């Protein structure tokens, strides 16, 4: 009986250490291959930003793909073969930053999957609220205090997936209501 307990405890400890090492490795890959463009914190100088911060990226991804498996699949596909049609960010982000360049050759699919899983597990933090900024950086009254929209607010056809059109329709409606 003691041998089984010791073995089970050893497996749990080894699994925890393994998970922590995988998480550390994914963050190191992100720091090396992604952080040059996507910051892990809210940028202090928004003029120096070359791509959306990780907080916002993951907020939008989780709104469109709330299940981890689907989100990771989307991220791997998008990062390796980005297109305007696949993009789930607000249109003004593409206008400001341009379309993300393909990362084929810069990151392996295995590394990308590991990073995407780490991103999904860690970002945005539970207390994150978007910046509430509308077109041309105008502050929109009430957007931060309005609360996060639910999945159902986006998934208007009820198919369990938020299409890029559903996402942009929701954003356009929300921006139109708040930034007049």
CSV table of C-alpha atoms in Angstrom, one decimal:
chain,number,residue,atom,x,y,z
A,1,UNK,CA,0.0,0.0,0.0
A,2,UNK,CA,2.8,2.4,0.8
A,3,UNK,CA,4.5,1.6,-2.5
A,4,UNK,CA,1.3,2.6,-4.4
A,5,UNK,CA,1.0,5.8,-2.4
A,6,UNK,CA,4.6,6.7,-3.0
A,7,UNK,CA,4.3,5.9,-6.7
A,8,UNK,CA,1.1,8.0,-7.1
A,9,UNK,CA,2.7,10.9,-5.2
A,10,UNK,CA,5.8,10.6,-7.4
A,11,UNK,CA,3.7,10.7,-10.5
A,12,UNK,CA,1.8,13.7,-9.4
A,13,UNK,CA,5.0,15.6,-8.5
A,14,UNK,CA,6.6,14.6,-11.8
A,15,UNK,CA,3.5,15.7,-13.7
A,16,UNK,CA,3.4,19.0,-12.0
A,17,UNK,CA,7.1,19.6,-12.7
A,18,UNK,CA,6.6,18.5,-16.3
A,19,UNK,CA,3.7,20.9,-16.8
A,20,UNK,CA,5.7,23.8,-15.2
A,21,UNK,CA,8.7,23.1,-17.5
A,22,UNK,CA,6.4,23.0,-20.5
A,23,UNK,CA,4.9,26.3,-19.5
A,24,UNK,CA,8.3,27.8,-18.9
A,25,UNK,CA,9.5,26.5,-22.3
A,26,UNK,CA,6.5,27.9,-24.1
A,27,UNK,CA,7.0,31.3,-22.5
A,28,UNK,CA,10.7,31.3,-23.5
A,29,UNK,CA,9.7,30.5,-27.1
A,30,UNK,CA,7.2,33.4,-27.0
A,31,UNK,CA,9.8,35.7,-25.6
A,32,UNK,CA,12.2,34.7,-28.3
A,33,UNK,CA,9.9,34.5,-31.3
A,34,UNK,CA,6.8,36.6,-30.6
A,35,UNK,CA,7.6,39.3,-28.0
A,36,UNK,CA,9.5,41.5,-30.5
A,37,UNK,CA,6.0,42.4,-31.8
A,38,UNK,CA,3.4,41.3,-29.2
A,39,UNK,CA,4.1,42.6,-25.7
A,40,UNK,CA,3.0,40.5,-22.7
A,41,UNK,CA,2.0,43.7,-20.8
A,42,UNK,CA,-0.1,46.7,-21.6
A,43,UNK,CA,2.3,49.0,-23.5
A,44,UNK,CA,3.1,52.3,-21.8
A,45,UNK,CA,3.9,54.1,-25.1
A,46,UNK,CA,1.2,53.2,-27.6
A,47,UNK,CA,3.1,55.0,-30.4
A,48,UNK,CA,5.9,52.5,-30.2
A,49,UNK,CA,3.6,49.5,-30.6
A,50,UNK,CA,4.0,47.4,-33.8
A,51,UNK,CA,1.4,44.8,-33.1
A,52,UNK,CA,-1.5,44.3,-30.6
A,53,UNK,CA,-0.5,43.3,-27.1
A,54,UNK,CA,-1.1,39.7,-26.0
A,55,UNK,CA,-3.9,40.7,-23.7
A,56,UNK,CA,-6.0,42.0,-26.5
A,57,UNK,CA,-5.1,39.3,-29.0
A,58,UNK,CA,-6.1,36.6,-26.6
A,59,UNK,CA,-9.3,38.4,-25.5
A,60,UNK,CA,-10.5,38.4,-29.1
A,61,UNK,CA,-9.4,34.8,-29.8
A,62,UNK,CA,-11.2,33.6,-26.6
A,63,UNK,CA,-14.4,35.5,-27.7
A,64,UNK,CA,-14.3,33.7,-31.1
A,65,UNK,CA,-13.0,30.4,-29.8
A,66,UNK,CA,-13.8,29.8,-26.2
A,67,UNK,CA,-12.7,26.1,-26.3
A,68,UNK,CA,-8.9,25.7,-25.9
A,69,UNK,CA,-8.6,23.1,-28.6
A,70,UNK,CA,-10.4,25.3,-31.2
A,71,UNK,CA,-8.4,28.4,-30.2
A,72,UNK,CA,-5.1,26.6,-30.5
A,73,UNK,CA,-6.1,25.2,-33.9
A,74,UNK,CA,-7.0,28.7,-35.1
A,75,UNK,CA,-3.8,30.3,-33.8
A,76,UNK,CA,-1.6,27.7,-35.4
A,77,UNK,CA,-3.4,28.0,-38.7
A,78,UNK,CA,-3.5,31.8,-38.6
A,79,UNK,CA,0.1,32.4,-37.5
A,80,UNK,CA,1.4,30.1,-40.3
A,81,UNK,CA,-1.1,31.3,-43.0
A,82,UNK,CA,-2.6,34.6,-42.0
A,83,UNK,CA,-5.3,36.3,-44.2
A,84,UNK,CA,-7.7,39.1,-43.8
A,85,UNK,CA,-10.6,36.7,-44.1
A,86,UNK,CA,-9.4,34.6,-41.1
A,87,UNK,CA,-8.6,37.7,-39.0
A,88,UNK,CA,-10.8,38.1,-35.9
A,89,UNK,CA,-9.4,41.4,-34.7
A,90,UNK,CA,-11.2,44.7,-35.2
A,91,UNK,CA,-10.7,46.0,-38.7
A,92,UNK,CA,-8.9,49.2,-37.5
A,93,UNK,CA,-6.2,46.9,-36.0
A,94,UNK,CA,-5.4,45.6,-39.5
A,95,UNK,CA,-5.5,49.2,-40.8
A,96,UNK,CA,-3.1,50.3,-38.1
A,97,UNK,CA,-0.7,47.4,-37.9
A,98,UNK,CA,-1.2,45.6,-41.2
A,99,UNK,CA,-1.8,41.9,-41.6
A,100,UNK,CA,0.5,39.7,-39.5
A,101,UNK,CA,3.2,38.2,-41.7
A,102,UNK,CA,3.3,34.5,-41.9
A,103,UNK,CA,5.7,32.9,-39.4
A,104,UNK,CA,6.5,29.9,-41.5
A,105,UNK,CA,10.2,29.2,-41.1
A,106,UNK,CA,10.4,31.3,-37.9
A,107,UNK,CA,8.5,28.9,-35.6
A,108,UNK,CA,7.8,25.2,-35.9
A,109,UNK,CA,4.2,23.9,-35.7
A,110,UNK,CA,5.1,22.0,-32.5
A,111,UNK,CA,6.5,25.2,-30.9
A,112,UNK,CA,3.5,27.2,-32.1
A,113,UNK,CA,1.1,24.7,-30.6
A,114,UNK,CA,3.0,24.8,-27.3
A,115,UNK,CA,3.0,28.6,-27.3
A,116,UNK,CA,-0.7,28.8,-28.3
A,117,UNK,CA,-1.7,26.5,-25.4
A,118,UNK,CA,0.4,28.6,-22.9
A,119,UNK,CA,-1.2,31.8,-24.3
A,120,UNK,CA,-4.7,30.4,-23.9
A,121,UNK,CA,-4.0,29.3,-20.3
A,122,UNK,CA,-2.4,32.5,-19.2
A,123,UNK,CA,-3.9,35.4,-21.2
A,124,UNK,CA,-5.8,37.6,-20.7
A,125,UNK,CA,-5.8,37.6,-16.9
A,126,UNK,CA,-9.2,37.1,-15.4
A,127,UNK,CA,-9.5,40.7,-14.3
A,128,UNK,CA,-8.6,42.1,-17.8
A,129,UNK,CA,-10.9,44.7,-19.2
A,130,UNK,CA,-10.3,46.0,-22.8
A,131,UNK,CA,-9.1,49.6,-23.3
A,132,UNK,CA,-12.5,50.7,-24.5
A,133,UNK,CA,-11.0,52.6,-27.5
A,134,UNK,CA,-12.9,53.2,-30.6
A,135,UNK,CA,-12.0,54.5,-34.1
A,136,UNK,CA,-9.0,56.7,-34.2
A,137,UNK,CA,-8.2,56.2,-30.5
A,138,UNK,CA,-11.3,58.1,-29.3
A,139,UNK,CA,-12.4,57.1,-25.8
A,140,UNK,CA,-15.9,55.7,-26.0
A,141,UNK,CA,-18.1,56.5,-23.0
A,142,UNK,CA,-19.3,53.5,-21.0
A,143,UNK,CA,-17.4,50.8,-22.8
A,144,UNK,CA,-15.2,49.7,-20.0
A,145,UNK,CA,-18.0,49.7,-17.4
A,146,UNK,CA,-20.5,48.1,-19.7
A,147,UNK,CA,-19.0,44.6,-18.9
A,148,UNK,CA,-17.8,41.9,-21.2
A,149,UNK,CA,-20.1,40.7,-23.9
A,150,UNK,CA,-21.1,37.1,-23.7
A,151,UNK,CA,-20.4,34.5,-26.3
A,152,UNK,CA,-24.1,34.6,-27.4
A,153,UNK,CA,-23.8,38.3,-28.2
A,154,UNK,CA,-21.4,37.4,-31.0
A,155,UNK,CA,-22.7,34.0,-32.1
A,156,UNK,CA,-25.8,35.4,-33.7
A,157,UNK,CA,-26.7,32.3,-35.7
A,158,UNK,CA,-26.2,30.0,-32.7
A,159,UNK,CA,-23.8,27.5,-34.4
A,160,UNK,CA,-21.3,27.6,-31.6
A,161,UNK,CA,-18.6,29.4,-33.6
A,162,UNK,CA,-18.1,33.1,-34.0
A,163,UNK,CA,-17.4,33.8,-37.6
A,164,UNK,CA,-15.3,36.8,-38.7
A,165,UNK,CA,-18.5,38.4,-40.0
A,166,UNK,CA,-20.4,37.9,-36.7
A,167,UNK,CA,-17.4,39.4,-34.8
A,168,UNK,CA,-17.1,42.4,-37.1
A,169,UNK,CA,-20.8,43.0,-37.1
A,170,UNK,CA,-20.9,43.0,-33.3
A,171,UNK,CA,-17.9,45.3,-33.1
A,172,UNK,CA,-19.3,47.7,-35.7
A,173,UNK,CA,-22.7,47.8,-33.8
A,174,UNK,CA,-21.0,48.3,-30.4
A,175,UNK,CA,-18.7,51.0,-31.8
A,176,UNK,CA,-21.6,52.7,-33.6
A,177,UNK,CA,-23.5,52.8,-30.3
A,178,UNK,CA,-20.7,54.2,-28.2
A,179,UNK,CA,-18.6,56.4,-30.4
A,180,UNK,CA,-21.0,58.8,-32.1
